[in-house]
Amino acid sequence: MRRITLDQMPEFTTSVVIERPVQEVWDFLNDIRNRDKWNKEVVGTTYDGVLREGATGTDTMAMGGRQIRMDWRVTRFEPPHRLEMAYGPPTNAVADFTFEEMGGGTRLSCHTILRPSGWMRFLSPFLAGEGRKADEVQFAKVKAFLEGGGQG
């Protein structure tokens, strides 16, 4: 098991191949109305209109029996291939999503870097492990939904 010291912020990458075209996967994931089909942790999202570089919003997450607000900003928006989002406290994370063509399908990847501050730094290894597990579950749901014709 790798030890993470407080000066090393954890990062992880999650990937899945979805047998659907890049544009379809991009459109599905970037339509916030679809979020409840694949992400059960987010119980609410508000944002300032159209998703684009510079757009801001807030996700309300159900975590450990509590609701936590996480403000975010889109820092990179390159349809249909890349979306990068920076999250504020408590995690101060950057999530960089890429959508790559693989034959007729799409390799969906997310590289996440966590930079928690204050007391949250002590939870960094736990947060990274839980984040990786959550991404794997969510990516599997996206794959099942899109490949199952919306029946995932």
Coordinates of N, CA, C and O in Angstrom, one line a residue:
M1 N 0.8 -1.2 0.0 CA 0.0 0.0 0.0 C 0.9 1.2 0.0 O 1.8 1.3 0.8
R2 N 0.6 2.2 -0.8 CA 1.4 3.4 -1.0 C 1.0 4.4 0.1 O -0.2 4.6 0.4
R3 N 1.9 4.9 0.8 CA 1.6 5.9 1.9 C 1.6 7.3 1.2 O 2.4 7.6 0.4
I4 N 0.7 8.1 1.6 CA 0.6 9.5 1.1 C 0.9 10.5 2.3 O 0.2 10.4 3.3
T5 N 1.9 11.3 2.1 CA 2.2 12.3 3.2 C 1.4 13.5 2.9 O 0.8 13.7 1.8
L6 N 1.3 14.4 3.8 CA 0.5 15.6 3.7 C 1.0 16.5 2.6 O 0.2 17.3 2.1
D7 N 2.2 16.4 2.2 CA 2.7 17.3 1.1 C 2.5 16.6 -0.3 O 2.7 17.2 -1.3
Q8 N 2.0 15.4 -0.3 CA 1.6 14.7 -1.6 C 0.1 14.6 -1.7 O -0.5 13.9 -0.9
M9 N -0.4 15.3 -2.6 CA -1.9 15.3 -2.7 C -2.3 14.1 -3.6 O -1.6 13.9 -4.7
P10 N -3.2 13.3 -3.2 CA -3.6 12.2 -4.0 C -4.2 12.5 -5.3 O -4.9 13.5 -5.5
E11 N -4.0 11.6 -6.3 CA -4.7 11.7 -7.6 C -5.0 10.3 -8.1 O -4.3 9.4 -7.7
F12 N -6.0 10.2 -8.9 CA -6.3 8.9 -9.5 C -7.0 9.1 -10.8 O -7.5 10.2 -11.1
T13 N -7.0 8.1 -11.6 CA -7.6 8.1 -13.0 C -8.6 6.9 -13.1 O -8.2 5.8 -12.7
T14 N -9.8 7.2 -13.6 CA -10.8 6.1 -13.8 C -11.1 6.2 -15.3 O -11.3 7.3 -15.8
S15 N -11.2 5.0 -15.9 CA -11.6 4.9 -17.3 C -12.6 3.8 -17.6 O -12.6 2.8 -16.9
V16 N -13.3 4.0 -18.7 CA -14.2 2.9 -19.1 C -14.4 3.1 -20.6 O -14.3 4.2 -21.1
V17 N -14.6 2.0 -21.4 CA -14.9 2.1 -22.8 C -16.4 1.8 -22.9 O -16.9 0.9 -22.4
I18 N -17.0 2.8 -23.6 CA -18.5 2.7 -23.8 C -18.7 2.6 -25.3 O -18.2 3.3 -26.1
E19 N -19.5 1.6 -25.7 CA -19.7 1.3 -27.1 C -20.8 2.2 -27.7 O -21.8 1.8 -28.1
R20 N -20.5 3.5 -27.6 CA -21.3 4.5 -28.2 C -20.4 5.6 -28.7 O -19.3 5.8 -28.2
P21 N -20.9 6.4 -29.7 CA -20.0 7.4 -30.3 C -19.7 8.5 -29.3 O -20.4 8.8 -28.3
V22 N -18.5 9.1 -29.5 CA -18.0 10.2 -28.6 C -19.1 11.3 -28.3 O -19.4 11.7 -27.2
Q23 N -19.7 11.8 -29.4 CA -20.7 12.9 -29.3 C -21.9 12.4 -28.4 O -22.3 13.2 -27.6
E24 N -22.3 11.2 -28.5 CA -23.4 10.7 -27.7 C -23.0 10.7 -26.2 O -23.8 11.1 -25.3
V25 N -21.8 10.2 -25.9 CA -21.4 10.1 -24.5 C -21.2 11.5 -24.0 O -21.6 11.8 -22.8
W26 N -20.6 12.4 -24.7 CA -20.4 13.8 -24.3 C -21.8 14.4 -24.0 O -21.9 15.1 -23.0
D27 N -22.7 14.3 -24.9 CA -24.0 14.9 -24.8 C -24.7 14.4 -23.5 O -25.3 15.2 -22.8
F28 N -24.6 13.1 -23.3 CA -25.3 12.5 -22.1 C -24.7 13.1 -20.8 O -25.4 13.5 -19.9
L29 N -23.4 13.0 -20.7 CA -22.8 13.4 -19.5 C -22.8 15.0 -19.2 O -22.8 15.4 -18.1
N30 N -22.9 15.7 -20.3 CA -22.9 17.2 -20.1 C -24.3 17.8 -20.0 O -24.5 19.0 -20.0
D31 N -25.3 16.9 -20.0 CA -26.7 17.4 -19.8 C -27.0 17.1 -18.3 O -27.2 16.0 -17.9
I32 N -27.0 18.1 -17.5 CA -27.2 18.0 -16.0 C -28.5 17.3 -15.7 O -28.6 16.6 -14.7
R33 N -29.5 17.4 -16.6 CA -30.8 16.7 -16.3 C -30.6 15.1 -16.3 O -31.4 14.4 -15.7
N34 N -29.5 14.6 -16.8 CA -29.2 13.2 -16.8 C -28.5 12.7 -15.6 O -28.3 11.5 -15.4
R35 N -28.0 13.7 -14.8 CA -27.1 13.3 -13.6 C -27.7 12.3 -12.7 O -27.0 11.4 -12.2
D36 N -29.0 12.3 -12.4 CA -29.6 11.3 -11.5 C -29.6 9.9 -12.1 O -29.8 9.0 -11.3
K37 N -29.4 9.7 -13.4 CA -29.3 8.4 -14.0 C -28.0 7.7 -13.7 O -27.9 6.5 -13.8
W38 N -27.0 8.5 -13.3 CA -25.7 7.9 -13.1 C -25.0 8.3 -11.8 O -24.0 7.7 -11.4
N39 N -25.4 9.4 -11.1 CA -24.7 9.9 -9.9 C -25.7 10.0 -8.8 O -26.5 11.0 -8.8
K40 N -25.7 9.1 -7.9 CA -26.7 9.1 -6.8 C -26.2 10.0 -5.6 O -27.0 10.3 -4.7
E41 N -24.9 10.4 -5.6 CA -24.4 11.3 -4.5 C -24.8 12.7 -4.7 O -25.0 13.4 -3.7
V42 N -25.0 13.2 -5.9 CA -25.4 14.6 -6.2 C -26.9 14.6 -6.0 O -27.7 14.0 -6.8
V43 N -27.4 15.4 -5.0 CA -28.8 15.5 -4.8 C -29.4 16.8 -5.4 O -30.6 17.0 -5.3
G44 N -28.5 17.7 -5.9 CA -29.0 18.9 -6.5 C -27.8 19.7 -7.1 O -26.7 19.6 -6.7
T45 N -28.1 20.4 -8.2 CA -27.1 21.1 -8.9 C -27.7 22.5 -9.3 O -28.9 22.5 -9.9
T46 N -27.0 23.5 -9.1 CA -27.4 24.8 -9.7 C -26.2 25.3 -10.4 O -25.1 25.1 -10.1
Y47 N -26.5 26.0 -11.5 CA -25.4 26.6 -12.3 C -25.9 27.8 -13.1 O -27.1 28.0 -13.2
D48 N -24.9 28.5 -13.6 CA -25.2 29.8 -14.2 C -25.6 29.8 -15.7 O -25.3 30.7 -16.4
G49 N -26.3 28.8 -16.1 CA -26.8 28.7 -17.5 C -26.1 27.6 -18.3 O -26.0 26.5 -17.8
V50 N -25.6 27.9 -19.5 CA -25.1 27.0 -20.4 C -23.7 26.5 -19.9 O -22.9 27.3 -19.5
L51 N -23.4 25.2 -20.0 CA -22.1 24.7 -19.6 C -21.1 25.2 -20.7 O -21.3 24.9 -21.9
R52 N -20.1 25.8 -20.2 CA -19.0 26.4 -21.1 C -17.8 26.7 -20.2 O -17.9 26.7 -19.0
E53 N -16.7 27.1 -20.8 CA -15.5 27.5 -20.0 C -15.9 28.7 -19.2 O -16.5 29.7 -19.7
G54 N -15.6 28.7 -17.9 CA -15.9 29.8 -17.1 C -17.3 29.7 -16.3 O -17.5 30.4 -15.4
A55 N -18.1 28.7 -16.8 CA -19.4 28.5 -16.1 C -19.1 28.1 -14.6 O -18.1 27.4 -14.3
T56 N -20.0 28.5 -13.8 CA -19.9 28.2 -12.3 C -21.2 27.5 -11.9 O -22.3 27.7 -12.4
G57 N -21.1 26.8 -10.8 CA -22.3 26.1 -10.2 C -21.9 25.6 -8.9 O -20.8 25.7 -8.3
T58 N -22.9 24.9 -8.3 CA -22.8 24.3 -7.0 C -23.5 22.9 -7.0 O -24.7 22.8 -7.5
D59 N -22.8 21.9 -6.6 CA -23.4 20.6 -6.4 C -23.7 20.4 -4.9 O -22.8 20.8 -4.1
T60 N -24.8 19.9 -4.6 CA -25.1 19.5 -3.3 C -25.0 18.0 -3.2 O -25.7 17.3 -3.9
M61 N -24.1 17.5 -2.4 CA -23.7 16.1 -2.3 C -24.2 15.5 -1.0 O -24.1 16.1 0.0
A62 N -24.8 14.3 -1.1 CA -25.1 13.5 0.1 C -23.9 12.7 0.5 O -23.5 11.7 -0.3
M63 N -23.3 13.0 1.6 CA -22.1 12.3 2.0 C -22.1 12.0 3.5 O -22.2 12.9 4.3
G64 N -22.0 10.7 3.9 CA -22.0 10.4 5.3 C -23.2 10.9 6.1 O -23.0 11.3 7.2
G65 N -24.4 10.9 5.5 CA -25.5 11.3 6.2 C -25.7 12.8 6.2 O -26.6 13.3 6.9
R66 N -24.8 13.5 5.6 CA -24.8 15.0 5.6 C -24.9 15.5 4.1 O -24.6 14.7 3.2
Q67 N -25.3 16.7 4.0 CA -25.3 17.3 2.7 C -24.2 18.4 2.6 O -24.1 19.2 3.5
I68 N -23.3 18.2 1.6 CA -22.2 19.1 1.5 C -22.3 19.9 0.2 O -22.5 19.3 -0.9
R69 N -22.1 21.2 0.2 CA -22.1 22.0 -1.0 C -20.7 22.1 -1.5 O -19.8 22.4 -0.8
M70 N -20.6 21.9 -2.8 CA -19.3 22.0 -3.5 C -19.5 22.9 -4.7 O -20.1 22.6 -5.7
D71 N -18.8 24.1 -4.6 CA -18.8 25.0 -5.7 C -17.8 24.5 -6.7 O -16.8 24.0 -6.4
W72 N -18.2 24.8 -8.0 CA -17.3 24.4 -9.1 C -17.3 25.4 -10.2 O -18.1 26.3 -10.3
R73 N -16.2 25.3 -11.0 CA -16.0 26.2 -12.2 C -15.4 25.4 -13.3 O -14.6 24.5 -13.1
V74 N -16.0 25.6 -14.5 CA -15.4 24.9 -15.7 C -14.2 25.6 -16.1 O -14.2 26.8 -16.4
T75 N -13.0 24.9 -16.1 CA -11.8 25.5 -16.4 C -11.3 25.2 -17.8 O -10.4 25.8 -18.3
R76 N -11.9 24.2 -18.4 CA -11.5 23.8 -19.8 C -12.8 23.1 -20.4 O -13.4 22.3 -19.8
F77 N -13.1 23.6 -21.6 CA -14.3 23.1 -22.2 C -14.0 23.0 -23.7 O -14.0 24.0 -24.4
E78 N -13.8 21.7 -24.2 CA -13.5 21.5 -25.6 C -14.4 20.4 -26.1 O -14.0 19.2 -26.2
P79 N -15.6 20.7 -26.5 CA -16.6 19.7 -27.0 C -16.1 19.1 -28.2 O -15.5 19.8 -29.1
P80 N -16.3 17.8 -28.4 CA -16.8 16.8 -27.5 C -15.7 16.0 -26.8 O -15.9 14.8 -26.6
H81 N -14.5 16.6 -26.6 CA -13.4 15.8 -26.1 C -12.9 16.0 -24.7 O -12.2 15.2 -24.2
R82 N -13.1 17.2 -24.2 CA -12.5 17.5 -22.9 C -13.3 18.4 -22.1 O -13.8 19.4 -22.6
L83 N -13.5 18.1 -20.8 CA -14.1 19.0 -19.8 C -13.3 18.9 -18.5 O -13.1 17.8 -18.0
E84 N -12.9 20.0 -18.0 CA -12.1 20.1 -16.8 C -12.9 21.0 -15.8 O -13.3 22.1 -16.2
M85 N -13.1 20.5 -14.6 CA -13.8 21.3 -13.6 C -12.9 21.4 -12.3 O -12.3 20.4 -11.9
A86 N -12.9 22.6 -11.8 CA -12.2 22.8 -10.5 C -13.3 23.0 -9.4 O -14.2 23.8 -9.6
Y87 N -13.1 22.2 -8.3 CA -14.1 22.3 -7.2 C -13.4 23.0 -6.0 O -12.2 22.8 -5.8
G88 N -14.2 23.8 -5.3 CA -13.7 24.5 -4.2 C -13.8 23.6 -2.9 O -13.9 22.4 -3.0
P89 N -13.7 24.3 -1.8 CA -13.7 23.5 -0.5 C -15.0 22.7 -0.4 O -16.0 23.1 -1.0
P90 N -14.9 21.6 0.2 CA -13.9 21.1 1.1 C -12.8 20.3 0.4 O -11.7 20.1 1.0
T91 N -12.9 19.9 -0.8 CA -11.9 19.0 -1.4 C -10.9 19.7 -2.3 O -9.8 19.3 -2.4
N92 N -11.3 20.9 -2.8 CA -10.3 21.6 -3.7 C -9.8 20.7 -4.8 O -8.6 20.5 -4.9
A93 N -10.6 20.0 -5.5 CA -10.2 19.0 -6.5 C -10.3 19.6 -7.9 O -11.0 20.6 -8.2
V94 N -9.6 19.0 -8.8 CA -9.7 19.2 -10.2 C -10.0 17.9 -10.9 O -9.3 16.9 -10.6
A95 N -11.1 17.8 -11.7 CA -11.5 16.6 -12.4 C -11.4 16.9 -13.9 O -12.1 17.8 -14.4
D96 N -10.6 16.2 -14.6 CA -10.3 16.4 -16.0 C -10.9 15.2 -16.8 O -10.3 14.1 -16.7
F97 N -12.0 15.4 -17.4 CA -12.7 14.3 -18.2 C -12.2 14.4 -19.6 O -12.2 15.5 -20.2
T98 N -11.9 13.2 -20.2 CA -11.6 13.1 -21.6 C -12.4 12.1 -22.3 O -12.8 11.1 -21.7
F99 N -12.8 12.4 -23.5 CA -13.6 11.5 -24.3 C -12.9 11.2 -25.6 O -12.7 12.1 -26.5
E100 N -12.3 10.0 -25.7 CA -11.5 9.6 -26.9 C -12.2 8.5 -27.7 O -12.8 7.6 -27.2
E101 N -12.2 8.7 -29.0 CA -12.7 7.7 -29.9 C -11.9 6.4 -29.9 O -10.7 6.5 -29.9
M102 N -12.7 5.3 -29.8 CA -12.1 4.0 -29.8 C -12.9 3.1 -30.7 O -13.9 2.6 -30.3
G103 N -12.5 3.0 -32.0 CA -13.3 2.3 -33.0 C -14.6 3.1 -33.1 O -14.6 4.3 -33.4
G104 N -15.7 2.4 -32.9 CA -17.0 3.1 -32.9 C -17.4 3.6 -31.5 O -18.5 4.1 -31.3
G105 N -16.6 3.3 -30.5 CA -16.9 3.6 -29.1 C -16.1 4.8 -28.6 O -15.5 5.5 -29.3
T106 N -16.2 4.9 -27.3 CA -15.6 6.1 -26.6 C -14.9 5.6 -25.3 O -15.4 4.9 -24.5
R107 N -13.6 6.0 -25.2 CA -12.9 5.8 -23.9 C -13.2 7.1 -23.1 O -12.7 8.2 -23.4
L108 N -13.9 6.9 -22.0 CA -14.2 8.0 -21.1 C -13.3 7.8 -19.9 O -13.2 6.8 -19.3
S109 N -12.5 8.9 -19.6 CA -11.5 8.9 -18.5 C -11.7 10.1 -17.7 O -12.1 11.2 -18.2
C110 N -11.4 10.0 -16.4 CA -11.4 11.2 -15.5 C -10.2 11.1 -14.7 O -10.0 10.1 -13.9
H111 N -9.3 12.1 -14.8 CA -8.1 12.2 -13.9 C -8.5 13.2 -12.8 O -8.8 14.4 -13.2
T112 N -8.4 12.8 -11.6 CA -8.8 13.7 -10.5 C -7.6 13.9 -9.6 O -6.9 13.0 -9.2
I113 N -7.4 15.2 -9.2 CA -6.4 15.6 -8.3 C -7.1 16.3 -7.1 O -7.9 17.2 -7.3
L114 N -6.8 15.8 -5.9 CA -7.4 16.3 -4.7 C -6.4 17.2 -4.0 O -5.2 16.8 -3.8
R115 N -6.8 18.4 -3.6 CA -6.0 19.3 -2.8 C -6.7 19.9 -1.6 O -6.9 21.1 -1.5
P116 N -7.2 19.0 -0.7 CA -8.0 19.5 0.4 C -7.1 20.4 1.3 O -5.9 20.2 1.4
S117 N -7.8 21.3 2.0 CA -7.1 22.2 2.9 C -7.5 21.9 4.3 O -8.5 21.3 4.6
G118 N -6.8 22.5 5.3 CA -7.1 22.4 6.7 C -7.1 21.0 7.1 O -6.4 20.1 6.7
W119 N -8.1 20.7 8.0 CA -8.2 19.3 8.6 C -8.6 18.3 7.6 O -8.3 17.1 7.8
M120 N -9.1 18.7 6.4 CA -9.5 17.7 5.4 C -8.2 17.1 4.8 O -8.3 16.0 4.2
R121 N -7.1 17.7 4.9 CA -5.9 17.1 4.4 C -5.6 15.8 5.0 O -5.0 14.9 4.4
F122 N -6.0 15.6 6.3 CA -5.7 14.3 6.9 C -6.6 13.2 6.4 O -6.3 12.0 6.5
L123 N -7.7 13.6 5.7 CA -8.6 12.6 5.1 C -8.2 12.3 3.6 O -8.9 11.5 3.0
S124 N -7.1 12.9 3.1 CA -6.8 12.8 1.7 C -6.8 11.3 1.2 O -7.4 11.0 0.1
P125 N -6.1 10.4 1.8 CA -6.0 9.0 1.3 C -7.4 8.4 1.3 O -7.8 7.7 0.3
F126 N -8.2 8.7 2.3 CA -9.6 8.1 2.4 C -10.4 8.8 1.2 O -11.2 8.1 0.5
L127 N -10.3 10.1 1.1 CA -11.1 10.8 0.0 C -10.8 10.2 -1.4 O -11.6 10.1 -2.2
A128 N -9.5 10.0 -1.6 CA -9.0 9.5 -2.9 C -9.6 8.1 -3.1 O -10.1 7.8 -4.2
G129 N -9.6 7.2 -2.1 CA -10.1 5.9 -2.3 C -11.6 5.9 -2.5 O -12.1 5.2 -3.4
E130 N -12.3 6.7 -1.8 CA -13.8 6.8 -1.9 C -14.1 7.4 -3.3 O -15.1 7.0 -3.9
G131 N -13.3 8.4 -3.7 CA -13.6 9.1 -5.0 C -13.4 8.1 -6.1 O -14.2 8.1 -7.1
R132 N -12.3 7.3 -6.1 CA -12.1 6.3 -7.1 C -13.2 5.3 -7.2 O -13.7 5.0 -8.2
K133 N -13.7 4.8 -6.0 CA -14.8 3.8 -6.0 C -16.1 4.5 -6.6 O -16.8 3.8 -7.3
A134 N -16.3 5.7 -6.2 CA -17.5 6.4 -6.7 C -17.5 6.6 -8.2 O -18.4 6.3 -8.9
D135 N -16.3 7.0 -8.7 CA -16.1 7.1 -10.2 C -16.3 5.8 -10.9 O -17.0 5.7 -11.9
E136 N -15.8 4.7 -10.4 CA -16.0 3.4 -11.0 C -17.5 3.0 -11.1 O -17.9 2.5 -12.1
V137 N -18.2 3.2 -10.0 CA -19.6 2.9 -10.0 C -20.4 3.8 -11.0 O -21.2 3.3 -11.7
Q138 N -20.1 5.1 -11.0 CA -20.8 6.0 -11.9 C -20.4 5.7 -13.3 O -21.4 5.7 -14.2
F139 N -19.2 5.4 -13.6 CA -18.8 5.1 -15.0 C -19.5 3.8 -15.5 O -20.0 3.7 -16.6
A140 N -19.6 2.8 -14.6 CA -20.4 1.6 -14.9 C -21.8 1.9 -15.2 O -22.4 1.3 -16.1
K141 N -22.4 2.8 -14.4 CA -23.8 3.2 -14.7 C -24.0 3.9 -16.0 O -25.0 3.7 -16.7
V142 N -23.1 4.8 -16.3 CA -23.1 5.5 -17.6 C -23.0 4.5 -18.8 O -23.8 4.5 -19.7
K143 N -22.1 3.6 -18.6 CA -21.9 2.5 -19.7 C -23.2 1.7 -19.8 O -23.7 1.5 -20.9
A144 N -23.7 1.2 -18.7 CA -24.9 0.4 -18.8 C -26.1 1.1 -19.4 O -26.8 0.6 -20.2
F145 N -26.2 2.4 -19.0 CA -27.4 3.2 -19.5 C -27.3 3.4 -21.0 O -28.2 3.2 -21.7
L146 N -26.1 3.9 -21.4 CA -25.9 4.2 -22.8 C -25.9 3.0 -23.7 O -26.5 3.0 -24.8
E147 N -25.2 1.9 -23.3 CA -25.2 0.7 -24.1 C -26.5 -0.1 -24.0 O -26.8 -0.9 -24.9
G148 N -27.3 0.1 -23.0 CA -28.6 -0.6 -22.9 C -29.7 0.2 -23.4 O -30.9 -0.1 -23.2
G149 N -29.4 1.2 -24.2 CA -30.4 2.0 -24.9 C -31.3 2.8 -23.9 O -32.5 3.0 -24.1
G150 N -30.7 3.3 -22.8 CA -31.4 4.1 -21.8 C -32.1 3.2 -20.7 O -32.9 3.7 -20.0
Q151 N -31.7 2.0 -20.6 CA -32.4 1.1 -19.7 C -31.4 0.7 -18.5 O -31.7 -0.3 -17.9
G152 N -30.3 1.4 -18.4 CA -29.3 0.9 -17.4 C -29.6 1.0 -16.0 O -30.6 1.3 -15.4

